[in-house]
Coordinates of C-alpha atoms in Angstrom, one line a residue:
X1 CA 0.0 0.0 0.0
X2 CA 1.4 3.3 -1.0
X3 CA 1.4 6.2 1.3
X4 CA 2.1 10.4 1.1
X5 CA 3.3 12.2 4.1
X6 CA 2.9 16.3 4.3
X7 CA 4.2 18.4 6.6
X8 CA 3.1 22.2 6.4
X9 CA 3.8 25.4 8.4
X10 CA 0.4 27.5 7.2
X11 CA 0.7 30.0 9.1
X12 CA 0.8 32.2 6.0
X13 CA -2.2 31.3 4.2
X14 CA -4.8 32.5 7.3
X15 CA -2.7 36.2 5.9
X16 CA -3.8 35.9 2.9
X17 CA -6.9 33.7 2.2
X18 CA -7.6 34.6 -1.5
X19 CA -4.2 34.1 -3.0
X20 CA -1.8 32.2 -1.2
X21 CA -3.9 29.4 0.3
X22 CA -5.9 29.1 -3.2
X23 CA -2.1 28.8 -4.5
X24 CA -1.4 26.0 -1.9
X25 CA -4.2 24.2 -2.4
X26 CA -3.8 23.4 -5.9
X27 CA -0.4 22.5 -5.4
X28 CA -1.0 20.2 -2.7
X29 CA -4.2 18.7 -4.9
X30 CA -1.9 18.4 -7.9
X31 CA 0.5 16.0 -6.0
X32 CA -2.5 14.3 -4.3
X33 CA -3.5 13.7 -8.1
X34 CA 0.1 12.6 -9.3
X35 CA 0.6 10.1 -6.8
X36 CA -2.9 8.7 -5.8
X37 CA -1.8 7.4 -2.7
X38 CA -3.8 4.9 -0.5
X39 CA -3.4 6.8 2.6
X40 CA -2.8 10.3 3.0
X41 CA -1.5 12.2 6.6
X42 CA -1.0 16.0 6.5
X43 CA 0.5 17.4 9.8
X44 CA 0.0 21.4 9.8
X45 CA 1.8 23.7 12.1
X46 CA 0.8 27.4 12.9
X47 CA -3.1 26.6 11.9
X48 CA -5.4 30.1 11.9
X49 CA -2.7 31.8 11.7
X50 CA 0.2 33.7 13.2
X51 CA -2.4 36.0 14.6
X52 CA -4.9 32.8 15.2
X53 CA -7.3 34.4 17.8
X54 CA -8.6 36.1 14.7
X55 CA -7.6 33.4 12.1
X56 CA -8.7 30.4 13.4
X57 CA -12.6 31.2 12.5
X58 CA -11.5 30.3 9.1
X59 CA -9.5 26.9 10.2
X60 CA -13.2 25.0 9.3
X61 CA -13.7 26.1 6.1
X62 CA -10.1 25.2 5.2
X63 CA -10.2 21.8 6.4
X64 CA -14.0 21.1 5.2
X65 CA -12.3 22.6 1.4
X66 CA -9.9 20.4 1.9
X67 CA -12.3 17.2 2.3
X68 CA -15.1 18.2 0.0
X69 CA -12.5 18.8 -3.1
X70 CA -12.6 16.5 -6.3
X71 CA -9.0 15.1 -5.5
X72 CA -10.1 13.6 -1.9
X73 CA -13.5 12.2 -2.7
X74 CA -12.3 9.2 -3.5
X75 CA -11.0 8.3 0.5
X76 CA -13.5 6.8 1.9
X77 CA -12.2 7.4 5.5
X78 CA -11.0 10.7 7.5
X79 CA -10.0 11.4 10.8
X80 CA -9.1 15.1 12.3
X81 CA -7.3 16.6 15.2
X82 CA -7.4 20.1 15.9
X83 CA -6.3 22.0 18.9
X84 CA -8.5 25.0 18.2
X85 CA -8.8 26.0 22.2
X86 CA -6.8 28.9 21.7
X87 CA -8.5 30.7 24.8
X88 CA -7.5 27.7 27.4
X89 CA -3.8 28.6 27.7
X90 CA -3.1 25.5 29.6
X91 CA -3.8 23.0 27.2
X92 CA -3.8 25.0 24.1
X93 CA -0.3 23.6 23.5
X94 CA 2.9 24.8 25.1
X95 CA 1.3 27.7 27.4
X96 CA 3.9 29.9 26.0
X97 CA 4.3 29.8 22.7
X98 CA 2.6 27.7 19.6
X99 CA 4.9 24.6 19.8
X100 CA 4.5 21.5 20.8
X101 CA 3.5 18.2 19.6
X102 CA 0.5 15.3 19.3
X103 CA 0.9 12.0 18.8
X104 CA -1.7 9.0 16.8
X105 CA -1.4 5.7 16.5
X106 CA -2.6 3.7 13.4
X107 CA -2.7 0.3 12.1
X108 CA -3.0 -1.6 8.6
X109 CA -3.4 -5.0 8.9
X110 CA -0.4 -6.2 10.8
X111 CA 1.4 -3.0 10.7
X112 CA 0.9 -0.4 13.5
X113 CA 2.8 3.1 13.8
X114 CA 2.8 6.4 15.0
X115 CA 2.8 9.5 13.4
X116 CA 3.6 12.7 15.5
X117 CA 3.4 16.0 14.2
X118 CA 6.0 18.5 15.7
X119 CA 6.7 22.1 16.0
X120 CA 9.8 23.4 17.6
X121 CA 10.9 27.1 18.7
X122 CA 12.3 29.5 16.3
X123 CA 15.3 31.8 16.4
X124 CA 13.9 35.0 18.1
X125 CA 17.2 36.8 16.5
X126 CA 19.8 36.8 13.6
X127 CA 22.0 38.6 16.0
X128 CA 22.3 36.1 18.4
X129 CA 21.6 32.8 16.4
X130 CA 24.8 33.6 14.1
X131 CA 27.0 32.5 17.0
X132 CA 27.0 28.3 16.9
X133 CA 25.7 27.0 19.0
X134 CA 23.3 29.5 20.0
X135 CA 20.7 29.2 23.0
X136 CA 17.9 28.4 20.1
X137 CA 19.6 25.6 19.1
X138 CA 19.9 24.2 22.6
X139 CA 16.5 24.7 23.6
X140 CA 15.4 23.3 20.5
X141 CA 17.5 19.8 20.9
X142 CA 15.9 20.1 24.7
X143 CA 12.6 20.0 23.2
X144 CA 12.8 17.5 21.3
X145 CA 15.0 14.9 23.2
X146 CA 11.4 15.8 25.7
X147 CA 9.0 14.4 22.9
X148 CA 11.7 11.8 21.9
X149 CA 11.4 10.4 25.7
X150 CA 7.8 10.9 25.6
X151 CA 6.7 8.9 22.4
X152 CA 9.0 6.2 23.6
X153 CA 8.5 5.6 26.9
X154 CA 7.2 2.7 28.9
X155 CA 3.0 4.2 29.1
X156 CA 2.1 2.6 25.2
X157 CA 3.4 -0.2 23.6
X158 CA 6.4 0.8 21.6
X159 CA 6.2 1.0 17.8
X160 CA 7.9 2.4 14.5
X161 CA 7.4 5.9 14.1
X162 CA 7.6 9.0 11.7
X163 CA 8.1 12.2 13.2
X164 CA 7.4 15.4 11.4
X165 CA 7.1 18.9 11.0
X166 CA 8.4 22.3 11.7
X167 CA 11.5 21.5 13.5
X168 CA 12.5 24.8 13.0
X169 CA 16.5 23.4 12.8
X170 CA 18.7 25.8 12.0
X171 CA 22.3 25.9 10.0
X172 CA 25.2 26.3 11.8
X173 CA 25.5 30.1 10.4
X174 CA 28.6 30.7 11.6
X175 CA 30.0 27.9 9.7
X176 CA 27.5 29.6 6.8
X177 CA 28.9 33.6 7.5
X178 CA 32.4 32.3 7.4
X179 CA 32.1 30.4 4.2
X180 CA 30.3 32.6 2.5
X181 CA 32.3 35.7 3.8
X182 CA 36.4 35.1 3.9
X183 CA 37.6 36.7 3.5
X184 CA 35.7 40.2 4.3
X185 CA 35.9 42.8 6.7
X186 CA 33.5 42.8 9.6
X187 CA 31.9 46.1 11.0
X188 CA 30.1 45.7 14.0
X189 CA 26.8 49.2 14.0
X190 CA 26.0 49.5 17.8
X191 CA 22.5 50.8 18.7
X192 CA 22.6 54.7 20.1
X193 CA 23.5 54.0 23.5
X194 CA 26.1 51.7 22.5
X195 CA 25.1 49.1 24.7
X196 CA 24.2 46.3 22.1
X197 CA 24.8 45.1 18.8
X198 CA 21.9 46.7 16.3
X199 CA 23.6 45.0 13.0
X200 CA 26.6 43.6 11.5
X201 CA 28.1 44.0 8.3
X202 CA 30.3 41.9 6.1
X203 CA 31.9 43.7 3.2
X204 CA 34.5 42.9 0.7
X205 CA 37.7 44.3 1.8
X206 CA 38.1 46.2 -1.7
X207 CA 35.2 46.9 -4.7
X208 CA 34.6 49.7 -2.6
X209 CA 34.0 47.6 0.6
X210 CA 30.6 46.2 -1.1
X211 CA 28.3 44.8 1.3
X212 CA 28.2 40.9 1.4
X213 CA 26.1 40.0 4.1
X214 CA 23.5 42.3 6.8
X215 CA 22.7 40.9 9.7
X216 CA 20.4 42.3 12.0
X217 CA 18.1 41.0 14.6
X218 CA 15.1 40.0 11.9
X219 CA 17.5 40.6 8.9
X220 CA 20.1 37.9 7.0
X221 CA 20.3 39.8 3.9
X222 CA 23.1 37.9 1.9
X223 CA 23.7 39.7 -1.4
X224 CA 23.3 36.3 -3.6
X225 CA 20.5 34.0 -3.1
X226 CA 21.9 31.5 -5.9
X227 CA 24.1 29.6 -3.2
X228 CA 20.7 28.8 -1.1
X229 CA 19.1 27.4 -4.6
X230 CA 22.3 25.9 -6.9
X231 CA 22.5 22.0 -6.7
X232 CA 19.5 22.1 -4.1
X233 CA 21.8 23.8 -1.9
X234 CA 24.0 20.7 -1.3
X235 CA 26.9 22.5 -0.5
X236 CA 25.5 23.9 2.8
X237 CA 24.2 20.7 3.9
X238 CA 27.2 20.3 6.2
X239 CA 26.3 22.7 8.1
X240 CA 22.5 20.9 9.0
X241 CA 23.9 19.2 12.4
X242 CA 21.4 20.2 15.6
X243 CA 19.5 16.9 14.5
X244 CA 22.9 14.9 14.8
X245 CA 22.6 14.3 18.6
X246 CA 19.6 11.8 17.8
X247 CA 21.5 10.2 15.2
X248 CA 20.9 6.7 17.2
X249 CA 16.8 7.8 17.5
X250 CA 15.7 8.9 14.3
X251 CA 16.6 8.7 10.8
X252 CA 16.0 10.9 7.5
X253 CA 16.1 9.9 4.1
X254 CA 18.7 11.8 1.9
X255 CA 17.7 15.3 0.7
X256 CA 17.5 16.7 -2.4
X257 CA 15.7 19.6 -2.3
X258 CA 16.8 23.0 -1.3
X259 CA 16.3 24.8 2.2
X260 CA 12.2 25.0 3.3
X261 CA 12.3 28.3 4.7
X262 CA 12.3 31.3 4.8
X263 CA 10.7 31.3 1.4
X264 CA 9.1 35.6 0.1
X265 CA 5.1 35.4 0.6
X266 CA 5.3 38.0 -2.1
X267 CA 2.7 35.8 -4.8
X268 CA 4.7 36.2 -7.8
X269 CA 8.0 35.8 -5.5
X270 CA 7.7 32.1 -5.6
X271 CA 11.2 31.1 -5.9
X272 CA 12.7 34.1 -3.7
X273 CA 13.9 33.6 -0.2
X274 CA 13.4 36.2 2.6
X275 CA 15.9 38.3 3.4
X276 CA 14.7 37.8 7.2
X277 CA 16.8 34.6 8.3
X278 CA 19.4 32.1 6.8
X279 CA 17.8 29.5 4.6
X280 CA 17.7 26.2 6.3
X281 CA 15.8 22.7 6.1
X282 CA 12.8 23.6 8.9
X283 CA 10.4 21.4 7.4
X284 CA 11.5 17.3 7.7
X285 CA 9.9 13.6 8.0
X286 CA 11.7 12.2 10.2
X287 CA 11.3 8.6 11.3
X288 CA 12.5 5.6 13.8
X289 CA 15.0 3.0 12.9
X290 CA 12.2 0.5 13.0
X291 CA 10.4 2.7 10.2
X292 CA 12.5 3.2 8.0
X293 CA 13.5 -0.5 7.3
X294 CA 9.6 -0.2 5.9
X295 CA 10.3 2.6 3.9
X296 CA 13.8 2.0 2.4
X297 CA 12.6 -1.5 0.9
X298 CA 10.7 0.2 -2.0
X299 CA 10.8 3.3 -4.2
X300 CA 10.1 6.2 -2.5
X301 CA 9.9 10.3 -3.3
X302 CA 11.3 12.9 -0.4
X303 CA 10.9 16.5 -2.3
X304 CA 9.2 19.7 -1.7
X305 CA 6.1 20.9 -2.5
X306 CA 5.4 23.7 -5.3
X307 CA 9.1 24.9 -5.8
X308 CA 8.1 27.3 -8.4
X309 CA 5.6 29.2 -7.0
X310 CA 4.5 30.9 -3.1
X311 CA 3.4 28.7 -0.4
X312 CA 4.0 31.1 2.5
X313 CA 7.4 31.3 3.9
X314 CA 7.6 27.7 4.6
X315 CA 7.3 25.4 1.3
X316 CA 6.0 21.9 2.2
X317 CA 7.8 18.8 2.1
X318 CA 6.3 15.4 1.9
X319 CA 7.4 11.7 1.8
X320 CA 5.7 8.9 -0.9
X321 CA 6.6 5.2 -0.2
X322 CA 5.0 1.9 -0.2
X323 CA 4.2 0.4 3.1
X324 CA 4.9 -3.6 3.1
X325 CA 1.9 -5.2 4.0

């Protein structure tokens, strides 16, 4: 039995409901349509919206458009899980923030696994995230060696399992600047009281000290976006190593597609990255040893969805395999 996997950060589409999520949606029915898969499982992040106390009236309509369309009338079965209870901080996921993670369990035939949907925490500044290993990346390994623990203790039954979502992972971006940049000169722009950093500049020590790189606290404006994009950005890959300290809990398949995020929600910008962070892999399916002896026994696809044109700032990536019965 053949299955797709889809992991989303849609926080941009509750922003713009005519364009982008019309855009998204065709995409995402267009690969439903070329693959025809048995069993779909879509985990969303951000649903309603970064501002979802006013966007998360129109989190119904999406999903009911979603199971009413032409391309999804032919599954017979659908199950749901929102966490819509935006007003009950203490179970409306972390009570601090919109991260988190939930868990199912499903079974064909003789086969039973989990599938957990995941969002970790963000780098709340350029400024400070440029410096490896930065405090994000630490509380984001945290995180996630929690869920880990969690979805593998001794409460359930243990069982293969495919973990993914917005991991929010992050380059090393030192490792990044310092390729990118040697050799260059390095200014350091102070805010007016001179008490901390307000940007820092990397310009070529001669062509009239042209600007390479800006870096501010919501600003990585690098001056050439071709490096993030050529050969699917394979060259930077080395520098993808906060998930390495699982190495022994979960595996990934190889990838060949270019970083997820942070993608211009500019409609006709569909290729264009942000200049607002370095480009990374955020968006992964991520699995158990156990699962991926299933998936690695027959063809599969790992790719991201609608590389040509806008999805938001996060472009989908999903997983199609066969599942051995």
């Amino acid at each position: 039995m053949d299955a797709l996997l889809l992991t989303a950060n849609v926080g941009s589409l509750f922003d713009d409901l005519e364009g982008l999520q019309s855009i998204w949606l065709q995409e995402f029915y267009q690969t439903v349509a070329k693959y025809r898969p048995r069993f779909i499982a879509i985990h969303l992040q951000e649903i309603g919206g970064k501002d979802y106390e006013t966007g998360m009236v129109h989190v119904d309509a999406f999903v009911h458009g979603i199971l009413s369309s032409e391309e999804m009338r032919q599954y017979d079965r659908v199950r749901v899980y929102l966490d819509e209870h935006f007003s009950a901080p203490s179970r409306f996921t972390f009570k601090w923030s919109r991260k988190g993670y939930i868990r199912t369990r499903w079974r064909f035939q003789d086969h039973v696994f989990d599938l957990v949907n995941i969002h970790l925490f963000h780098d709340a500044s350029n400024l400070v995230a440029w410096k490896y290993p930065s405090i994000f990346s630490a509380n984001r390994q945290k995180a996630l060696g929690h869920v880990l623990n969690r979805i593998t203790d001794s409460r359930y039954e243990k069982a293969p399992f495919l973990i993914f979502g917005d991991f929010n992972v992050r380059l090393d971006t030192q490792g990044v600047v310092e390729t990118l940049c040697c050799p260059s000169a390095v200014q350091t722009v102070l805010t007016n009281d001179a008490e901390d950093v307000k940007k820092v500049l990397f310009q070529e020590k001669d062509n009239d000290h042209k600007v390479l790189l800006r870096i501010e606290s919501k600003t990585f404006d690098y001056f050439d976006q071709d490096v993030f994009r050529e050969n699917n950005g394979k060259a930077l890959l080395k520098f993808d190593k906060e998930l390495a300290t699982f190495i022994d809990e979960i595996c990934e398949l190889d990838i060949q597609f270019p970083p997820s995020y942070p993608y211009s929600e500019v409609n006709t910008e569909g290729t264009l990255y942000a200049n607002t962070r370095c480009p990374a892999w955020c968006d992964r399916i991520l699995m158990s040893p156990s699962a991926i002896e299933v998936v690695i026994k027959g063809e599969y696809v790992y790719d991201m969805m609608g590389p040509e044109v806008c999805m938001g700032d996060h472009k989908p990536v999903y997983l199609y395999f066969q599942i051995c019965m």
